[in-house]
Coordinates of C-alpha atoms in Angstrom, one line a residue:
Chain A
V178 CA -0.4 0.0 -0.1
T179 CA 2.7 2.8 1.3
V180 CA 4.3 1.6 -2.6
L181 CA 1.5 2.7 -4.3
I182 CA 1.0 5.8 -2.3
H183 CA 4.1 6.8 -2.9
H184 CA 3.4 6.3 -7.2
C185 CA 1.0 8.5 -6.2
I186 CA 3.2 11.4 -5.1
L187 CA 5.6 11.2 -7.7
Y188 CA 3.1 11.4 -10.1
K189 CA 1.4 14.3 -9.0
K190 CA 4.4 16.1 -8.7
A191 CA 5.7 15.2 -12.2
E192 CA 2.3 16.9 -13.4
V193 CA 3.4 19.8 -11.5
E194 CA 7.3 19.5 -12.9
E195 CA 5.4 19.4 -16.5
T196 CA 3.3 22.4 -15.9
L197 CA 6.2 24.1 -14.8
K198 CA 8.2 23.4 -18.2
R199 CA 5.5 24.6 -20.6
I200 CA 5.1 27.2 -19.1
Q201 CA 8.9 27.9 -18.9
G202 CA 8.9 27.1 -22.3
Q203 CA 6.9 30.4 -23.6
K204 CA 8.9 32.8 -25.5
G205 CA 11.2 34.9 -23.3
V206 CA 10.2 33.6 -20.1
Q207 CA 13.0 33.9 -17.4
G208 CA 11.9 32.8 -14.0
I209 CA 8.5 31.2 -13.2
I210 CA 7.7 31.2 -9.2
I211 CA 5.4 30.2 -7.2
V212 CA 4.0 31.8 -3.6
N213 CA 1.7 30.4 -0.9
A214 CA -0.9 32.0 1.0
E215 CA 1.6 33.4 3.1
G216 CA 3.6 34.7 1.0
I217 CA 6.5 31.6 1.5
P218 CA 8.2 30.8 -2.4
I219 CA 7.5 26.5 -2.8
K220 CA 8.7 26.2 -6.2
T221 CA 11.0 28.6 -8.7
T222 CA 13.4 28.6 -11.8
L223 CA 15.3 32.1 -10.3
D224 CA 18.1 31.9 -7.5
N225 CA 17.2 31.9 -3.4
S226 CA 17.9 36.0 -3.2
S227 CA 15.7 37.2 -6.3
T228 CA 12.8 34.8 -5.3
V229 CA 12.9 35.6 -1.8
Q230 CA 13.0 39.4 -2.8
Y231 CA 10.2 38.8 -5.3
A232 CA 7.9 36.9 -3.5
G233 CA 8.2 39.3 -0.5
L234 CA 7.3 42.9 -2.3
I235 CA 4.8 40.6 -5.4
H236 CA 2.8 39.1 -2.4
Q237 CA 2.3 42.9 -0.9
L238 CA 1.3 43.9 -4.7
V239 CA -0.8 41.5 -4.8
M240 CA -3.1 42.1 -1.3
K241 CA -2.9 45.3 -2.6
A242 CA -4.7 45.3 -6.2
R243 CA -6.9 42.9 -4.8
S244 CA -8.5 45.3 -2.3
T245 CA -8.3 47.7 -4.5
V246 CA -10.8 46.0 -7.1
R247 CA -13.4 44.8 -3.5
D248 CA -12.9 48.4 -2.2
I249 CA -14.2 49.8 -6.1
D250 CA -17.1 47.0 -6.3
P251 CA -17.1 44.6 -3.2
Q252 CA -19.1 41.9 -5.7
N253 CA -15.8 42.3 -7.6
D254 CA -12.1 40.3 -7.6
L255 CA -9.2 39.9 -8.2
T256 CA -8.3 37.8 -11.3
F257 CA -5.3 38.2 -12.7
L258 CA -2.3 40.8 -12.6
R259 CA 0.2 41.9 -14.8
V260 CA 3.4 44.8 -14.3
R261 CA 4.5 46.2 -17.2
S262 CA 8.5 47.5 -16.6
K263 CA 10.8 49.1 -19.2
K264 CA 12.8 45.5 -19.3
N265 CA 10.0 42.9 -18.7
E266 CA 6.9 42.3 -17.6
I267 CA 5.7 40.5 -14.0
M268 CA 2.4 38.5 -14.9
I269 CA 0.2 36.9 -11.5
A270 CA -2.2 34.5 -11.6
P271 CA -3.6 34.8 -8.2
D272 CA -5.7 32.6 -5.8
K273 CA -6.8 31.1 -2.9
D274 CA -3.8 29.1 -1.8
Y275 CA -1.4 30.0 -4.2
F276 CA -0.1 32.5 -6.5
L277 CA 2.0 32.4 -9.5
I278 CA 4.4 34.3 -11.0
V279 CA 5.5 34.5 -14.4
I280 CA 8.4 37.3 -15.7
Q281 CA 8.5 37.3 -19.2
N282 CA 11.1 39.7 -21.4
P283 CA 8.4 39.9 -24.5
S284 CA 11.0 41.0 -26.9
D285 CA 13.7 38.2 -25.9
Chain B
M193 CA 17.2 -44.7 23.6
K194 CA 15.0 -46.4 25.0
L195 CA 10.9 -47.0 24.2
W196 CA 8.7 -48.1 26.8
M197 CA 5.2 -49.8 25.5
P198 CA 2.9 -50.8 27.6
W199 CA 0.8 -53.5 25.8
A200 CA -2.9 -54.5 28.0
L201 CA -3.3 -58.0 26.7
S202 CA -6.3 -60.3 27.3
R203 CA -4.7 -63.1 25.6
C204 CA -1.9 -63.7 27.9
G205 CA -1.4 -67.0 29.2
G206 CA -4.9 -69.2 29.5
N207 CA -8.6 -69.5 30.1
R208 CA -8.6 -71.2 33.6
N209 CA -6.2 -68.7 35.5
S210 CA -8.5 -64.8 36.3
L211 CA -4.7 -63.5 37.5
H212 CA -3.6 -65.0 34.7
R213 CA -5.7 -63.4 32.4
N214 CA -5.5 -59.7 33.9
R215 CA -1.5 -59.6 34.2
L216 CA -0.3 -56.6 31.5
C217 CA 2.0 -58.4 29.8
L218 CA 4.7 -55.0 28.7
L219 CA 6.5 -55.7 25.7
A220 CA 9.6 -53.1 25.4
F221 CA 11.5 -52.1 22.8
Q222 CA 15.4 -50.8 23.0
R223 CA 16.5 -48.6 20.4
G224 CA 19.7 -46.5 21.1
C225 CA 21.6 -43.9 18.2
Q226 CA 25.2 -42.9 18.3
T227 CA 27.0 -40.2 16.1
R228 CA 30.7 -41.6 14.7
P229 CA 33.3 -40.2 17.2
V230 CA 33.6 -36.4 16.7
H231 CA 37.5 -34.9 15.2
T232 CA 38.6 -32.5 17.5
A233 CA 41.6 -29.9 16.6
E234 CA 43.1 -27.0 18.2
A235 CA 45.9 -24.2 17.1
E236 CA 46.1 -20.6 18.3
I237 CA 46.2 -17.0 16.7
Q238 CA 48.3 -13.8 17.5
P239 CA 48.2 -10.7 15.9
L240 CA 51.5 -9.0 15.0
L241 CA 50.3 -5.5 13.9
N242 CA 48.3 -3.4 15.6
A243 CA 46.4 -0.4 13.9
D244 CA 43.6 1.1 15.5
N245 CA 41.0 3.3 12.7
G246 CA 37.7 5.8 13.2
T247 CA 35.4 7.3 11.4
Q248 CA 33.0 10.1 11.7
T249 CA 31.0 12.2 9.3
D250 CA 31.3 16.0 9.2
P251 CA 29.1 18.5 11.4
Q252 CA 26.7 19.5 9.3
D253 CA 26.2 22.8 10.2
H254 CA 25.6 24.4 7.1
L255 CA 22.2 23.1 7.4
I256 CA 20.3 25.9 9.0
Y257 CA 21.2 28.1 5.9
Q258 CA 19.7 26.4 3.3
L259 CA 16.5 27.1 1.6
P260 CA 15.2 24.2 0.0
P261 CA 16.3 22.6 -3.5
K262 CA 14.9 23.6 -6.4
G263 CA 14.1 19.9 -7.3
E264 CA 12.9 20.0 -3.8
L265 CA 11.6 17.5 -1.1
R266 CA 9.4 18.8 0.8
P267 CA 6.1 17.2 1.2
E268 CA 4.4 18.1 -2.3
S269 CA 1.9 21.3 -0.9
P270 CA -1.9 20.3 -1.8
G271 CA -4.0 21.5 -4.3
L272 CA -0.4 22.6 -5.7
R273 CA -1.5 20.2 -9.5
D274 CA -5.4 21.4 -9.1
F275 CA -4.0 25.7 -8.2
L276 CA -1.6 24.6 -11.7
H277 CA -4.4 23.1 -13.7
R278 CA -6.8 26.3 -13.1
V279 CA -4.2 29.1 -14.3
E280 CA -2.1 27.1 -16.9
D281 CA -4.3 27.5 -20.0
M282 CA -4.8 31.2 -19.2
V283 CA -1.4 31.8 -18.5
V284 CA 0.1 30.9 -21.3
K285 CA -2.8 32.4 -23.3
E286 CA -1.6 36.0 -22.2
L287 CA 2.2 35.1 -22.6
A288 CA 2.2 34.0 -25.8
S289 CA 0.1 37.3 -26.4
N290 CA 2.7 38.7 -24.8
A291 CA 5.4 38.1 -26.8
K292 CA 3.2 38.7 -30.4
S293 CA 2.2 42.4 -29.0
H294 CA 2.9 45.8 -30.4
A295 CA 0.7 47.9 -28.1
F296 CA 3.7 48.8 -26.1
D297 CA 6.1 49.6 -28.7
G298 CA 8.0 53.1 -29.3
F299 CA 6.5 53.3 -25.5
D300 CA 8.4 55.4 -22.8
V301 CA 7.6 57.0 -19.4
N302 CA 9.2 59.6 -18.0
W303 CA 9.6 59.4 -13.8
E304 CA 12.6 62.1 -13.4
D305 CA 13.2 65.3 -14.4
Q306 CA 15.0 64.7 -17.6
N307 CA 17.8 66.7 -18.2
E308 CA 19.2 67.1 -21.9
T309 CA 22.0 69.1 -20.6
V310 CA 25.6 68.0 -19.1
S311 CA 27.2 70.9 -16.7
C312 CA 29.7 71.0 -14.3
I313 CA 28.2 72.4 -11.4
H314 CA 31.0 72.6 -9.0
C315 CA 34.3 73.3 -9.0
L316 CA 36.3 72.4 -6.1
Q317 CA 39.7 74.4 -5.7
H318 CA 42.1 74.4 -2.3
P319 CA 43.8 77.9 -2.9
S320 CA 46.7 77.0 -0.7
A321 CA 47.5 73.8 -2.8
Q322 CA 47.0 75.7 -6.2
E323 CA 49.2 77.8 -4.9
K324 CA 52.5 75.2 -4.5
G325 CA 51.4 74.4 -7.8
L326 CA 50.1 71.1 -6.7
Q327 CA 47.8 68.6 -8.8
V328 CA 44.9 66.6 -8.0
T329 CA 46.3 63.1 -8.8
S330 CA 43.8 60.9 -7.3
I331 CA 39.8 61.3 -6.4
S332 CA 37.3 58.9 -4.4
W333 CA 33.9 59.4 -3.5
S334 CA 32.8 57.8 -0.2
C335 CA 30.7 54.9 -0.2
T336 CA 27.7 57.3 0.6
G337 CA 27.9 59.6 -2.3
S338 CA 28.1 62.8 -0.4
V339 CA 32.0 63.8 0.6
I340 CA 34.6 63.7 -2.3
A341 CA 38.3 63.2 -1.0
C342 CA 41.2 64.6 -3.5
A343 CA 44.5 64.3 -2.9
F344 CA 47.3 66.5 -3.8
G345 CA 51.0 65.3 -5.4
R346 CA 52.7 65.8 -8.5
V347 CA 52.2 63.4 -11.1
D348 CA 54.7 65.8 -13.4
D349 CA 57.6 65.6 -11.2
G350 CA 61.1 62.6 -11.7
D351 CA 62.8 63.5 -7.7
W352 CA 62.3 62.6 -5.0
S353 CA 59.7 64.9 -4.1
T354 CA 60.0 65.7 -0.3
E355 CA 57.0 68.1 -0.5
K356 CA 54.4 68.7 1.8
S357 CA 50.8 68.0 0.3
C358 CA 47.5 67.3 2.2
V359 CA 44.3 65.7 1.2
C360 CA 40.2 67.8 1.6
T361 CA 37.1 66.8 1.3
W362 CA 34.1 68.5 0.7
N363 CA 30.5 67.4 1.6
L364 CA 28.7 68.3 -1.7
D365 CA 25.3 67.7 0.4
R366 CA 25.7 70.2 2.9
R367 CA 24.1 73.2 2.8
G368 CA 26.9 76.2 2.6
L369 CA 29.4 74.6 0.1
N370 CA 32.0 76.5 -0.2
P371 CA 33.8 75.3 -3.4
K372 CA 37.1 77.6 -2.3
R373 CA 36.8 76.5 0.8
P374 CA 37.5 72.1 2.0
D375 CA 35.3 70.5 4.5
M376 CA 38.3 69.4 6.3
V377 CA 42.0 69.4 5.0
I378 CA 44.7 67.1 6.5
D379 CA 47.7 67.6 6.0
V380 CA 50.3 65.6 4.2
A381 CA 54.4 65.2 4.5
R382 CA 54.5 63.8 1.3
P383 CA 52.8 64.1 -1.9
V384 CA 50.0 61.3 -2.2
M385 CA 49.7 59.5 -5.1
S386 CA 46.2 57.5 -4.7
L387 CA 43.2 57.9 -2.3
S388 CA 40.5 55.3 -1.3
F389 CA 37.5 55.5 0.8
H390 CA 36.2 52.5 2.8
P391 CA 33.8 50.9 1.1
S392 CA 31.4 50.7 3.7
Q393 CA 32.9 52.7 6.7
P394 CA 32.7 56.7 5.5
S395 CA 35.0 58.0 8.0
L396 CA 37.7 56.0 6.9
I397 CA 40.4 57.3 4.1
A398 CA 43.6 55.1 2.5
G399 CA 46.1 56.9 0.7
G400 CA 49.2 55.8 -0.8
L401 CA 52.4 58.6 -0.5
Y402 CA 55.5 59.6 -2.9
S403 CA 57.6 57.6 -0.4
G404 CA 55.9 54.3 -0.4
E405 CA 54.3 54.7 2.6
V406 CA 50.7 54.0 3.4
V407 CA 48.7 55.1 5.8
V408 CA 44.5 55.1 7.3
W409 CA 43.0 58.4 8.4
D410 CA 40.2 58.7 10.4
T411 CA 37.9 61.9 9.6
N412 CA 35.6 61.2 12.6
R413 CA 38.5 62.0 14.9
T414 CA 39.5 65.5 16.3
Q415 CA 42.9 65.2 17.3
D416 CA 45.8 62.9 15.0
L417 CA 43.3 61.9 11.7
I418 CA 45.8 59.3 11.3
L419 CA 44.3 55.7 12.7
A420 CA 47.2 53.7 11.5
Q421 CA 50.9 54.2 9.1
T422 CA 52.9 51.6 7.7
G423 CA 55.8 54.1 8.5
M424 CA 59.0 53.6 6.5
S425 CA 59.9 49.9 7.7
T426 CA 61.0 47.0 5.6
D427 CA 58.1 45.9 4.3
T428 CA 57.3 49.2 2.9
H429 CA 56.8 50.2 -0.4
R430 CA 60.6 51.9 -2.2
E431 CA 59.2 53.3 -4.7
P432 CA 56.2 56.0 -4.9
V433 CA 52.6 54.2 -4.3
Y434 CA 50.3 54.6 -7.2
Q435 CA 47.3 52.5 -6.2
V436 CA 45.4 51.5 -2.9
A437 CA 41.9 49.9 -2.3
W438 CA 40.0 48.1 -0.1
V439 CA 40.0 44.3 -0.2
P440 CA 38.4 41.9 1.8
G441 CA 40.4 39.8 4.4
P442 CA 40.7 37.0 5.6
R443 CA 38.2 37.4 8.2
R444 CA 34.4 38.4 7.5
G445 CA 33.6 42.2 7.0
E446 CA 37.4 42.6 7.5
M447 CA 39.0 45.1 5.0
V448 CA 42.2 44.9 4.4
V449 CA 44.7 47.9 2.6
L450 CA 46.3 46.5 -0.9
S451 CA 49.1 48.9 -2.6
A452 CA 50.7 49.1 -5.2
G453 CA 53.8 51.0 -6.4
S454 CA 56.4 51.3 -9.4
G455 CA 58.8 48.7 -7.2
G456 CA 56.7 46.1 -8.7
R457 CA 55.5 45.0 -5.2
V458 CA 51.6 44.6 -4.2
L459 CA 51.3 44.4 -0.8
L460 CA 48.0 44.1 1.2
W461 CA 47.9 45.1 5.0
T462 CA 45.8 45.4 7.9
V463 CA 44.5 47.8 10.3
D464 CA 45.6 47.6 13.7
S465 CA 44.0 50.6 15.4
D466 CA 45.2 50.2 18.2
E467 CA 48.8 50.1 17.5
G468 CA 48.1 53.3 15.1
R469 CA 50.0 50.8 12.0
L470 CA 49.5 49.0 9.2
V471 CA 50.4 45.2 9.2
L472 CA 51.6 43.4 6.2
S473 CA 49.3 40.3 5.9
A474 CA 50.5 39.3 2.3
G475 CA 52.9 40.8 -0.5
F476 CA 53.2 39.9 -4.2
A477 CA 55.9 40.8 -5.9
L478 CA 55.9 41.4 -10.3
I479 CA 58.9 39.8 -11.8
R480 CA 59.8 40.2 -15.4
Q481 CA 60.9 36.5 -15.5
Q482 CA 57.7 35.2 -14.3
V483 CA 55.4 36.9 -15.9
P484 CA 53.8 34.4 -18.3
H485 CA 54.2 34.8 -22.1
N486 CA 56.1 37.3 -22.5
S487 CA 59.4 37.2 -25.0
A488 CA 59.3 41.0 -26.1
L489 CA 60.8 41.9 -23.1
S490 CA 62.7 39.3 -21.7
K491 CA 65.2 42.3 -24.6
N492 CA 64.8 44.6 -22.1
R493 CA 67.4 45.7 -19.7
G494 CA 67.2 47.5 -16.3
S495 CA 65.0 46.9 -13.2
S496 CA 63.6 43.5 -13.2
N497 CA 60.6 44.8 -11.5
V498 CA 57.6 45.1 -12.8
G499 CA 56.8 48.7 -11.8
V500 CA 52.6 49.0 -11.4
T501 CA 51.2 52.3 -12.0
S502 CA 47.2 51.1 -12.5
L503 CA 45.1 47.9 -11.0
A504 CA 41.8 47.3 -11.1
L505 CA 39.5 44.3 -9.0
S506 CA 37.4 42.6 -10.1
P507 CA 33.9 43.4 -9.2
W508 CA 32.9 39.6 -10.4
D509 CA 35.9 37.3 -9.0
L510 CA 37.4 38.5 -5.8
D511 CA 40.2 36.1 -6.4
T512 CA 41.1 38.6 -10.0
F513 CA 42.9 41.6 -9.7
L514 CA 44.4 43.1 -13.1
V515 CA 47.9 45.1 -12.8
G516 CA 49.2 47.6 -15.5
S517 CA 52.6 48.4 -15.8
E518 CA 55.0 51.1 -17.0
S519 CA 56.9 49.1 -19.7
G520 CA 52.7 48.4 -21.2
L521 CA 52.4 45.0 -19.3
V522 CA 48.6 44.4 -18.5
L523 CA 48.4 41.2 -16.6
K524 CA 45.8 39.2 -14.8
C525 CA 46.6 38.3 -11.4
S526 CA 45.3 36.2 -8.7
F527 CA 45.4 36.8 -4.8
S528 CA 45.5 32.8 -4.4
A529 CA 48.9 32.5 -6.4
Q530 CA 51.0 30.3 -4.6
T531 CA 54.1 30.3 -6.9
L532 CA 56.6 32.7 -5.2
A533 CA 58.4 35.3 -6.5
A534 CA 61.6 35.5 -7.3
A535 CA 62.7 38.3 -5.9
P536 CA 65.8 38.5 -3.5
P537 CA 64.5 38.7 0.3
D538 CA 64.6 42.1 1.2
G539 CA 63.7 42.2 4.8
E540 CA 60.1 41.7 4.3
S541 CA 58.4 39.6 7.0
V542 CA 56.3 37.5 4.5
T543 CA 57.5 35.7 1.8
L544 CA 56.1 37.2 -1.6
R545 CA 54.3 35.7 -4.4
A546 CA 54.3 35.7 -7.7
P547 CA 50.7 37.0 -8.6
A548 CA 50.8 37.4 -12.9
Q549 CA 49.2 34.0 -14.6
F550 CA 48.0 35.5 -17.5
S551 CA 49.4 38.5 -19.9
F552 CA 47.4 40.9 -22.5
S553 CA 48.8 42.0 -25.5
P554 CA 51.4 44.7 -24.1
R555 CA 50.8 48.6 -24.8
G556 CA 53.0 50.8 -26.0
G557 CA 53.5 53.4 -22.8
P558 CA 53.0 52.7 -19.2
V559 CA 49.2 52.0 -18.8
H560 CA 47.9 54.5 -16.1
S561 CA 44.4 52.9 -15.7
L562 CA 42.6 49.5 -15.8
H563 CA 38.4 49.2 -14.8
C564 CA 36.7 46.2 -14.8
S565 CA 33.3 46.5 -16.4
P566 CA 30.2 46.4 -13.5
F567 CA 27.8 44.9 -15.8
H568 CA 29.9 42.3 -17.5
R569 CA 32.4 39.5 -16.0
N570 CA 34.8 39.8 -18.5
L571 CA 35.3 42.8 -19.6
F572 CA 37.7 46.0 -18.6
V573 CA 38.9 48.9 -20.7
S574 CA 42.6 50.1 -20.0
V575 CA 44.3 53.2 -21.3
G576 CA 47.9 54.8 -21.8
T577 CA 49.9 57.3 -22.9
D578 CA 50.1 55.7 -26.5
G579 CA 46.4 57.9 -26.5
L580 CA 44.1 54.4 -27.0
A581 CA 41.5 53.2 -25.1
H582 CA 41.6 49.1 -25.9
L583 CA 38.5 47.1 -24.8
H584 CA 39.8 43.7 -23.3
S585 CA 38.2 40.4 -22.7
L586 CA 39.3 38.5 -19.9
L587 CA 39.3 35.3 -22.4
Q588 CA 42.1 36.2 -24.6
P589 CA 45.6 38.3 -25.2
D590 CA 44.5 40.9 -28.5
P591 CA 41.7 43.4 -27.4
L592 CA 38.2 42.9 -28.9
L593 CA 38.3 47.3 -29.3
S594 CA 40.6 50.2 -29.5
L595 CA 39.4 53.6 -29.5
R596 CA 41.2 57.1 -30.0
V597 CA 40.8 58.5 -26.9
S598 CA 43.3 61.2 -27.7
D599 CA 46.3 62.6 -29.3
S600 CA 48.0 62.7 -26.3
Y601 CA 48.5 60.3 -23.1
V602 CA 45.1 59.2 -21.7
F603 CA 45.1 58.9 -17.7
G604 CA 42.2 58.0 -16.5
V605 CA 39.1 55.5 -17.6
R606 CA 36.2 54.2 -15.7
W607 CA 33.4 52.7 -16.9
S608 CA 29.5 54.4 -16.4
P609 CA 27.9 52.1 -13.2
T610 CA 24.6 53.5 -15.0
R611 CA 24.8 52.6 -18.2
P612 CA 26.5 49.2 -19.3
L613 CA 27.9 50.4 -22.8
L614 CA 29.0 53.7 -21.3
F615 CA 33.0 54.5 -20.6
A616 CA 34.8 58.2 -19.5
A617 CA 38.2 58.8 -20.0
A618 CA 40.5 61.5 -18.7
T619 CA 42.8 62.8 -21.3
G620 CA 46.3 65.0 -21.4
Q621 CA 44.5 67.8 -23.2
G622 CA 42.0 68.9 -20.5
L623 CA 39.2 67.1 -21.7
V624 CA 37.3 63.8 -20.4
Q625 CA 35.7 62.0 -23.6
I626 CA 32.8 59.4 -23.0
F627 CA 31.9 57.0 -25.3
D628 CA 28.9 54.8 -26.4
L629 CA 29.7 51.6 -27.4
G630 CA 26.2 51.4 -28.2
R631 CA 26.5 53.9 -31.4
K632 CA 28.0 52.9 -34.5
S633 CA 30.2 56.0 -34.7
L634 CA 33.5 55.5 -32.3
R635 CA 33.3 59.2 -32.1
P636 CA 32.8 60.4 -27.8
A637 CA 29.5 60.8 -27.5
A638 CA 30.3 63.3 -24.8
T639 CA 33.1 65.9 -24.7
L640 CA 33.9 67.6 -21.1
D641 CA 36.2 70.1 -21.5
Q642 CA 37.5 71.2 -17.3
L643 CA 39.1 74.4 -18.6
T644 CA 41.8 73.8 -17.8
G645 CA 44.1 76.0 -20.1
G646 CA 45.0 72.7 -21.4
Q647 CA 46.1 71.0 -18.5
P648 CA 45.9 67.5 -18.0
V649 CA 43.2 65.8 -16.5
Y650 CA 44.5 63.5 -14.6
C651 CA 41.7 61.1 -12.3
L652 CA 37.6 60.6 -12.2
E653 CA 35.1 58.5 -10.6
F654 CA 31.4 58.4 -11.1
N655 CA 29.6 59.1 -7.7
P656 CA 28.6 55.3 -6.7
R657 CA 25.0 56.6 -5.0
R658 CA 24.1 59.8 -7.5
K659 CA 24.4 58.1 -10.9
D660 CA 24.2 61.3 -12.7
L661 CA 27.5 63.0 -10.8
L662 CA 30.9 62.4 -12.6
A663 CA 33.8 64.0 -10.5
V664 CA 37.1 65.1 -12.3
G665 CA 40.7 66.0 -11.0
N666 CA 42.8 67.7 -12.7
A667 CA 46.4 69.3 -12.9
D668 CA 45.2 72.7 -12.0
G669 CA 44.3 71.5 -8.6
S670 CA 41.1 71.9 -9.1
V671 CA 38.5 69.1 -8.9
N672 CA 34.8 69.6 -11.2
I673 CA 31.5 67.9 -10.3
W674 CA 29.8 67.9 -13.8
H675 CA 26.2 66.4 -13.6
L676 CA 25.5 64.3 -16.8
S677 CA 22.5 64.4 -18.6
T678 CA 19.8 61.5 -18.8
E679 CA 21.0 60.6 -22.1
L680 CA 24.4 59.2 -20.5
T681 CA 23.0 57.9 -16.8
E682 CA 20.2 55.8 -18.1
Q683 CA 20.1 52.5 -19.5
G684 CA 18.4 52.0 -22.4
P685 CA 16.7 48.8 -23.7
R686 CA 18.8 46.0 -24.3
E687 CA 22.1 47.5 -23.2
T688 CA 23.5 44.6 -21.4
A689 CA 22.6 41.9 -24.3
K690 CA 24.9 44.4 -26.5
L691 CA 27.3 44.4 -24.4
E692 CA 27.2 40.5 -24.0
Q693 CA 27.3 40.4 -27.9
L694 CA 30.2 42.6 -28.0
A695 CA 32.3 40.6 -25.3
N696 CA 31.9 37.1 -27.6
E697 CA 33.0 39.0 -30.3
V698 CA 36.5 37.4 -30.9
A699 CA 38.9 40.0 -32.4
E700 CA 40.9 39.4 -35.5

């Protein structure tokens, strides 16, 4: 029975990795970070210090963006956030338990 | 083994006698077994040699600092797979359409005031030094970017100079800044040839003197400003010290002073502030015969020491440093070199090592300045008396690019701290030429005239904090602070990529 559960976990893990690979393979993607509800990074393709920096700052930004949307219309909610800068674009897909952060340089 | 089997028998004996009938007949079987005799023998052994051994795993004290590795071993987060299922399609669609989108083409945002012009905002002078005809030999910004220190001395004097000189500091952020009166003047008994502020403590300045001494001043003190000095001992340089710098020391957080002089020595000094002394902790000697791959120089007679006129530290690799010499050599050296220097011992307290590992193509005259690019680990630029700026890669001996800066000597060169493709060079004609490698033309992007009446410019430094300030030290004893235009300070798109492209070109 323990062998079966182990295989299930591995299968799930493989799926997660496959999905991340697909996203990473898109044109211009520089990095992907998955952050949990507390703002702690649980998966990343960047180096440690950048990851920690992005995770902390973006978590705060998403919280602010969400409260802005809901303050304007309490029936509304944040579905996606894009931050475009001179050098790249940060895309954030928020959810109840996780955020997916993708950094893309579209001109790469 | 014996086996007893009780057997009640009614047919034992005849019918007449009941006693006979009830008599139990017992039958007994007897069997036995026995192994064959066992063979035994006796013998003795004794080891002749004894050895003790033990094993122990290393203490894993680095575990506390580890973040979970990328392929991580932590238990799978619940719901992660489903979350990714939900968002994947949307994210991939957005990424794909963003890559094709032209919505933001040519869209620029100005957050800051655009400065179109380059202007000289301060002209700092120390009248008493100017009266003596002293020149600015070296300048340094403090780590906070508010204080500029300049060293006065002479570059053109060939004699053993015993002239008194000084080090002046101005705080540019202070109100009531008087360009003609320095905030602090430190009197020094000898001409100061090089200066360097401590990278994290804004009050410490290291200076190298014409006499070969190295001094560290603490501007926080009220009385004697000298925190530590080498004095004239057997360890000190015998020739002028043309470069001082602060490098990380063996212990964490500690910085030691590096000094390089025309005697061919590169020495590392620990600051002992209690004793007021700089103690020699390590040293390197550059001997011509130990310079790698250099057949051209063996024809030269004269001293076998390679006099150092400039030195550059690599911000990428703490072990590497570059040295430019009086004879035009540019060498890549290593702090961890172990080869002993072939110099006769001269009473030094540490054994000198030979640091040179690689020799770049030599220049036609002394190399006055070297600087490693803060944006690319393999690039550096060098200038010298041949009037050219050579852009080199650390990986090959020949330069990638050769730019004509001036018809006369070039004394200083610095990469811009904000624009990967920009560097500025100080010429002997009193001009600072700023070059932009992103441009097609090899002519300078900007020329700053120091208005020194044709006297040379000896040194220049970009402000480490405020990216639009450039300080320039002149032979007429003045220091000009320039405010650069946005074009020269704002990084353009794809500059790092273009620099990478430049670095990967192979020189013909």
